C-alpha cells in the first residue's frame, strides 16, 4: 500500500480487545511495507556499521605501506557510503509511508465506526475523546507501528556487528558483547515509571481536549448565561495539569536519554583503555583497535532506536487503548443485515413503546422527557442504544436490513444537526430520491431570510446556492441553522422522515409556516415529528402521547388537550399543582360545563391567529 493508493478499499476488521493487540494488528496488516522498511533499514545500518571496518583496513594499509589494500579500502568505503545514502533515503520513504498508511487506516476505521453507530456514538463516548483519538492519537499510533521495523533492523545490525567483532578481534569483542546488552537493558528499570507518567500526561491531555471541545460546542449558551469565565478557568486548570504532567514525563525521558549517553561513553573508554594495553603488548594491530573503536562509536546510532521504540510504545499505548475502546463499540442490534437489500414501505411501528406512524401521514409524538424522545427517535432510525425489539417498517424489522437500506428508508434528524462548511449547493448535495428540488425544500423550511444572510456574508456570491457556510454554520443563528438542516432533510425525501424538535429555535409565525410547508411537501410520505409545539401538533394527522416510555393516548391535538390532563400539562407547560387543581375542580363539578373554556385551550386561539397571519 502506497500513499497514493489511500484510502483503503477495506481497512479490515480490527482486533480491538486491547491497545497492544490493536497495535500488533496494525503491524500485521501492513506487513509488506514493514518488510520493505526492514530491508532498507538493514542496508542502511549495515552500511554504517561497515565503515569502521573500511577505516581499519585503510589505517592498517597505511601502516604497512600497502597501496593495493589502501585502494581496496577506499573502494569498500565508497560502496558503504552509497549503500548508506540509498538505504537511508528509502528507509525514510518507507517509514513515512508506513506511518501515514497506519494513521489513515485508523482514521478510516474510526470513520466507519462513527457511520455505523451514528448519533449513538457520542452517547457512549464523549465527543472530545472521539476528536482526540481521530487527531493526535492516530499520529502516536502510526509512530509506533512505523518505528517497529526500524528498531528491528537496528537490533539485527547490533547483533551481527557484535558477532563480527567477536570473530574479528575476540579480546575486544568480548568487552563489546558484554557491554552492549548492558547498554540496551540499562533503561528497562526506568521504563515502567516513564510509561506511567506518559499515560497520566495523555489522560490529562485527553480530558483537556474534551473540555475544550465541549466548551467550543456550547459557546453560544455559555455566553448567554455568562459562563465563559467559569469554563475558561476550568480549561486553564486542566491545561496546567497537562503541563505539569508533561514536565514530569519529560524529566524521566531526559534521564533515560542521559543514561544512554553516559553508558556508551563508558563503554568507549573501556574499549580504548583495554585496546591500548593490548596494542602495547602486541596482541592486536593499530588497525584492529581503530576498527573496534569506530564500530562501538557508530553502534550508539542504532542503539538510539531502543530509546525511540520505548518512547513510541509508551506514548502510543494509551492512544491505542482509547482507539480500541471506540472501535470495540457495537450497535445494540444486528448490523450484518440478514435480509436482502430493499427499501420497505408501510406503517412504522415500535413494539417497545407501541408507537405506530401510519404510512403517508404526518404523526406528531409528544413525550415529557426530551432525553427519552431523543432515544426513541434514534431507535426509529435503527440506532438503538440498547438491545430490544426491532422497529418495523411495513412489517420488516429495520435491524435485519443492511445498514444502507435501513438508512435509505428512514432518515433521522436529531435536535442538534451539524452543518458542514462549504457552499449551500454542497450542503444540499445529498443522496436523494430526486422528487424534491432544493428550492422547494428551502421554501418549505422558510429559509428566505437565511439565503439573504448567506449572500450578504459571502463576497462575490450572487446566487444563494454559491454562498458559503462557515464551519458548523457558526455565522448563523440557531434558528437559521435549524431551518437549513430541515431543508437538507427534506431534499433527501426518504420513505420515512423522523424530526426531533425541528423548530425549537424559531419564532411562532415562522414555525406555523414551516408546519404548513412540511405538511405540503411531505404529502404521501411518512413523517414523524417529536415536538411539544401546539403549532406543529395541530397540523399533524394524528398525535401520539407517550408517558413513561409507553403510548397512553392517540388522537388529534385539540381532542387530547380536552381529554388528557397529562398531555395538556406537557403541551401547555402546566405545573403539577395546576394539573391537580384542574382535575379536582372537574371532580367537584361533576364534569365541565359546556359554556366553560377548557384549561389549556387558550393557546388554540393564539394558534388560529398565527395561522391567519401566516
PDB file of N, CA and C in Angstrom, residues 495-534:
ATOM      1  N   UNK A 495     -38.375   7.562   2.599  1.00  0.00           N
ATOM      2  CA  UNK A 495     -39.692   6.954   2.804  1.00  0.00           C
ATOM      3  C   UNK A 495     -40.267   7.396   4.144  1.00  0.00           C
ATOM      4  N   UNK A 496     -39.411   7.433   5.165  1.00  0.00           N
ATOM      5  CA  UNK A 496     -39.822   7.882   6.498  1.00  0.00           C
ATOM      6  C   UNK A 496     -38.836   8.942   6.970  1.00  0.00           C
ATOM      7  N   UNK A 497     -39.344  10.082   7.392  1.00  0.00           N
ATOM      8  CA  UNK A 497     -38.517  11.165   7.918  1.00  0.00           C
ATOM      9  C   UNK A 497     -38.887  11.392   9.379  1.00  0.00           C
ATOM     10  N   UNK A 498     -37.901  11.273  10.257  1.00  0.00           N
ATOM     11  CA  UNK A 498     -38.099  11.470  11.693  1.00  0.00           C
ATOM     12  C   UNK A 498     -37.397  12.765  12.086  1.00  0.00           C
ATOM     13  N   UNK A 499     -38.149  13.712  12.614  1.00  0.00           N
ATOM     14  CA  UNK A 499     -37.620  15.021  13.006  1.00  0.00           C
ATOM     15  C   UNK A 499     -37.770  15.188  14.507  1.00  0.00           C
ATOM     16  N   UNK A 500     -36.664  15.462  15.169  1.00  0.00           N
ATOM     17  CA  UNK A 500     -36.671  15.659  16.619  1.00  0.00           C
ATOM     18  C   UNK A 500     -36.567  17.153  16.906  1.00  0.00           C
ATOM     19  N   UNK A 501     -37.661  17.749  17.351  1.00  0.00           N
ATOM     20  CA  UNK A 501     -37.734  19.186  17.664  1.00  0.00           C
ATOM     21  C   UNK A 501     -37.135  20.032  16.529  1.00  0.00           C
ATOM     22  N   UNK A 502     -37.720  19.976  15.329  1.00  0.00           N
ATOM     23  CA  UNK A 502     -37.119  20.679  14.196  1.00  0.00           C
ATOM     24  C   UNK A 502     -37.317  22.185  14.215  1.00  0.00           C
ATOM     25  N   UNK A 503     -38.207  22.699  15.087  1.00  0.00           N
ATOM     26  CA  UNK A 503     -38.493  24.144  15.099  1.00  0.00           C
ATOM     27  C   UNK A 503     -38.332  24.755  16.481  1.00  0.00           C
ATOM     28  N   UNK A 504     -37.504  24.159  17.321  1.00  0.00           N
ATOM     29  CA  UNK A 504     -37.393  24.641  18.702  1.00  0.00           C
ATOM     30  C   UNK A 504     -36.720  26.003  18.792  1.00  0.00           C
ATOM     31  N   UNK A 505     -36.007  26.430  17.730  1.00  0.00           N
ATOM     32  CA  UNK A 505     -35.252  27.689  17.797  1.00  0.00           C
ATOM     33  C   UNK A 505     -35.827  28.771  16.891  1.00  0.00           C
ATOM     34  N   UNK A 506     -37.064  28.594  16.402  1.00  0.00           N
ATOM     35  CA  UNK A 506     -37.662  29.596  15.525  1.00  0.00           C
ATOM     36  C   UNK A 506     -38.867  30.223  16.206  1.00  0.00           C
ATOM     37  N   UNK A 507     -39.279  31.386  15.704  1.00  0.00           N
ATOM     38  CA  UNK A 507     -40.423  32.087  16.302  1.00  0.00           C
ATOM     39  C   UNK A 507     -41.727  31.439  15.850  1.00  0.00           C
ATOM     40  N   UNK A 508     -42.820  31.853  16.496  1.00  0.00           N
ATOM     41  CA  UNK A 508     -44.113  31.206  16.284  1.00  0.00           C
ATOM     42  C   UNK A 508     -44.627  31.374  14.861  1.00  0.00           C
ATOM     43  N   UNK A 509     -44.514  32.572  14.309  1.00  0.00           N
ATOM     44  CA  UNK A 509     -45.018  32.794  12.955  1.00  0.00           C
ATOM     45  C   UNK A 509     -44.255  31.945  11.941  1.00  0.00           C
ATOM     46  N   UNK A 510     -42.927  31.901  12.053  1.00  0.00           N
ATOM     47  CA  UNK A 510     -42.132  31.066  11.151  1.00  0.00           C
ATOM     48  C   UNK A 510     -42.448  29.592  11.362  1.00  0.00           C
ATOM     49  N   UNK A 511     -42.682  29.209  12.602  1.00  0.00           N
ATOM     50  CA  UNK A 511     -42.996  27.822  12.913  1.00  0.00           C
ATOM     51  C   UNK A 511     -44.297  27.392  12.253  1.00  0.00           C
ATOM     52  N   UNK A 512     -45.292  28.303  12.247  1.00  0.00           N
ATOM     53  CA  UNK A 512     -46.574  27.972  11.611  1.00  0.00           C
ATOM     54  C   UNK A 512     -46.404  27.772  10.108  1.00  0.00           C
ATOM     55  N   UNK A 513     -45.578  28.604   9.478  1.00  0.00           N
ATOM     56  CA  UNK A 513     -45.353  28.461   8.044  1.00  0.00           C
ATOM     57  C   UNK A 513     -44.558  27.190   7.743  1.00  0.00           C
ATOM     58  N   UNK A 514     -43.602  26.861   8.610  1.00  0.00           N
ATOM     59  CA  UNK A 514     -42.839  25.617   8.429  1.00  0.00           C
ATOM     60  C   UNK A 514     -43.763  24.405   8.534  1.00  0.00           C
ATOM     61  N   UNK A 515     -44.668  24.425   9.511  1.00  0.00           N
ATOM     62  CA  UNK A 515     -45.595  23.312   9.683  1.00  0.00           C
ATOM     63  C   UNK A 515     -46.428  23.107   8.418  1.00  0.00           C
ATOM     64  N   UNK A 516     -46.910  24.215   7.831  1.00  0.00           N
ATOM     65  CA  UNK A 516     -47.686  24.115   6.602  1.00  0.00           C
ATOM     66  C   UNK A 516     -46.813  23.625   5.444  1.00  0.00           C
ATOM     67  N   UNK A 517     -45.576  24.139   5.337  1.00  0.00           N
ATOM     68  CA  UNK A 517     -44.694  23.748   4.244  1.00  0.00           C
ATOM     69  C   UNK A 517     -44.286  22.289   4.311  1.00  0.00           C
ATOM     70  N   UNK A 518     -43.938  21.798   5.493  1.00  0.00           N
ATOM     71  CA  UNK A 518     -43.541  20.393   5.648  1.00  0.00           C
ATOM     72  C   UNK A 518     -44.710  19.475   5.337  1.00  0.00           C
ATOM     73  N   UNK A 519     -45.886  19.846   5.804  1.00  0.00           N
ATOM     74  CA  UNK A 519     -47.064  19.012   5.546  1.00  0.00           C
ATOM     75  C   UNK A 519     -47.330  18.905   4.047  1.00  0.00           C
ATOM     76  N   UNK A 520     -47.211  20.033   3.328  1.00  0.00           N
ATOM     77  CA  UNK A 520     -47.457  20.006   1.898  1.00  0.00           C
ATOM     78  C   UNK A 520     -46.387  19.258   1.129  1.00  0.00           C
ATOM     79  N   UNK A 521     -45.138  19.465   1.475  1.00  0.00           N
ATOM     80  CA  UNK A 521     -44.038  18.845   0.740  1.00  0.00           C
ATOM     81  C   UNK A 521     -43.946  17.347   1.010  1.00  0.00           C
ATOM     82  N   UNK A 522     -44.315  16.926   2.202  1.00  0.00           N
ATOM     83  CA  UNK A 522     -44.216  15.512   2.573  1.00  0.00           C
ATOM     84  C   UNK A 522     -45.529  14.770   2.361  1.00  0.00           C
ATOM     85  N   UNK A 523     -46.420  15.334   1.603  1.00  0.00           N
ATOM     86  CA  UNK A 523     -47.707  14.690   1.337  1.00  0.00           C
ATOM     87  C   UNK A 523     -47.479  13.334   0.675  1.00  0.00           C
ATOM     88  N   UNK A 524     -48.095  12.299   1.228  1.00  0.00           N
ATOM     89  CA  UNK A 524     -47.925  10.947   0.704  1.00  0.00           C
ATOM     90  C   UNK A 524     -46.730  10.217   1.269  1.00  0.00           C
ATOM     91  N   UNK A 525     -45.908  10.887   2.046  1.00  0.00           N
ATOM     92  CA  UNK A 525     -44.758  10.270   2.693  1.00  0.00           C
ATOM     93  C   UNK A 525     -44.998  10.205   4.202  1.00  0.00           C
ATOM     94  N   UNK A 526     -44.313   9.285   4.855  1.00  0.00           N
ATOM     95  CA  UNK A 526     -44.463   9.137   6.313  1.00  0.00           C
ATOM     96  C   UNK A 526     -43.512  10.092   7.008  1.00  0.00           C
ATOM     97  N   UNK A 527     -44.062  10.907   7.903  1.00  0.00           N
ATOM     98  CA  UNK A 527     -43.255  11.869   8.652  1.00  0.00           C
ATOM     99  C   UNK A 527     -43.612  11.756  10.127  1.00  0.00           C
ATOM    100  N   UNK A 528     -42.585  11.657  10.962  1.00  0.00           N
ATOM    101  CA  UNK A 528     -42.760  11.609  12.420  1.00  0.00           C
ATOM    102  C   UNK A 528     -42.029  12.799  13.011  1.00  0.00           C
ATOM    103  N   UNK A 529     -42.746  13.616  13.782  1.00  0.00           N
ATOM    104  CA  UNK A 529     -42.173  14.818  14.369  1.00  0.00           C
ATOM    105  C   UNK A 529     -42.284  14.724  15.886  1.00  0.00           C
ATOM    106  N   UNK A 530     -41.144  14.768  16.564  1.00  0.00           N
ATOM    107  CA  UNK A 530     -41.132  14.842  18.024  1.00  0.00           C
ATOM    108  C   UNK A 530     -41.179  16.319  18.408  1.00  0.00           C
ATOM    109  N   UNK A 531     -42.230  16.724  19.043  1.00  0.00           N
ATOM    110  CA  UNK A 531     -42.408  18.131  19.360  1.00  0.00           C
ATOM    111  C   UNK A 531     -43.444  18.289  20.458  1.00  0.00           C
ATOM    112  N   UNK A 532     -43.432  19.446  21.095  1.00  0.00           N
ATOM    113  CA  UNK A 532     -44.491  19.811  22.044  1.00  0.00           C
ATOM    114  C   UNK A 532     -45.096  21.153  21.650  1.00  0.00           C
ATOM    115  N   UNK A 533     -44.811  21.587  20.412  1.00  0.00           N
ATOM    116  CA  UNK A 533     -45.325  22.868  19.924  1.00  0.00           C
ATOM    117  C   UNK A 533     -46.760  22.708  19.432  1.00  0.00           C
ATOM    118  N   UNK A 534     -47.714  23.476  19.976  1.00  0.00           N
ATOM    119  CA  UNK A 534     -49.106  23.396  19.507  1.00  0.00           C
ATOM    120  C   UNK A 534     -49.243  23.693  18.025  1.00  0.00           C
TER     121      UNK A 534
END
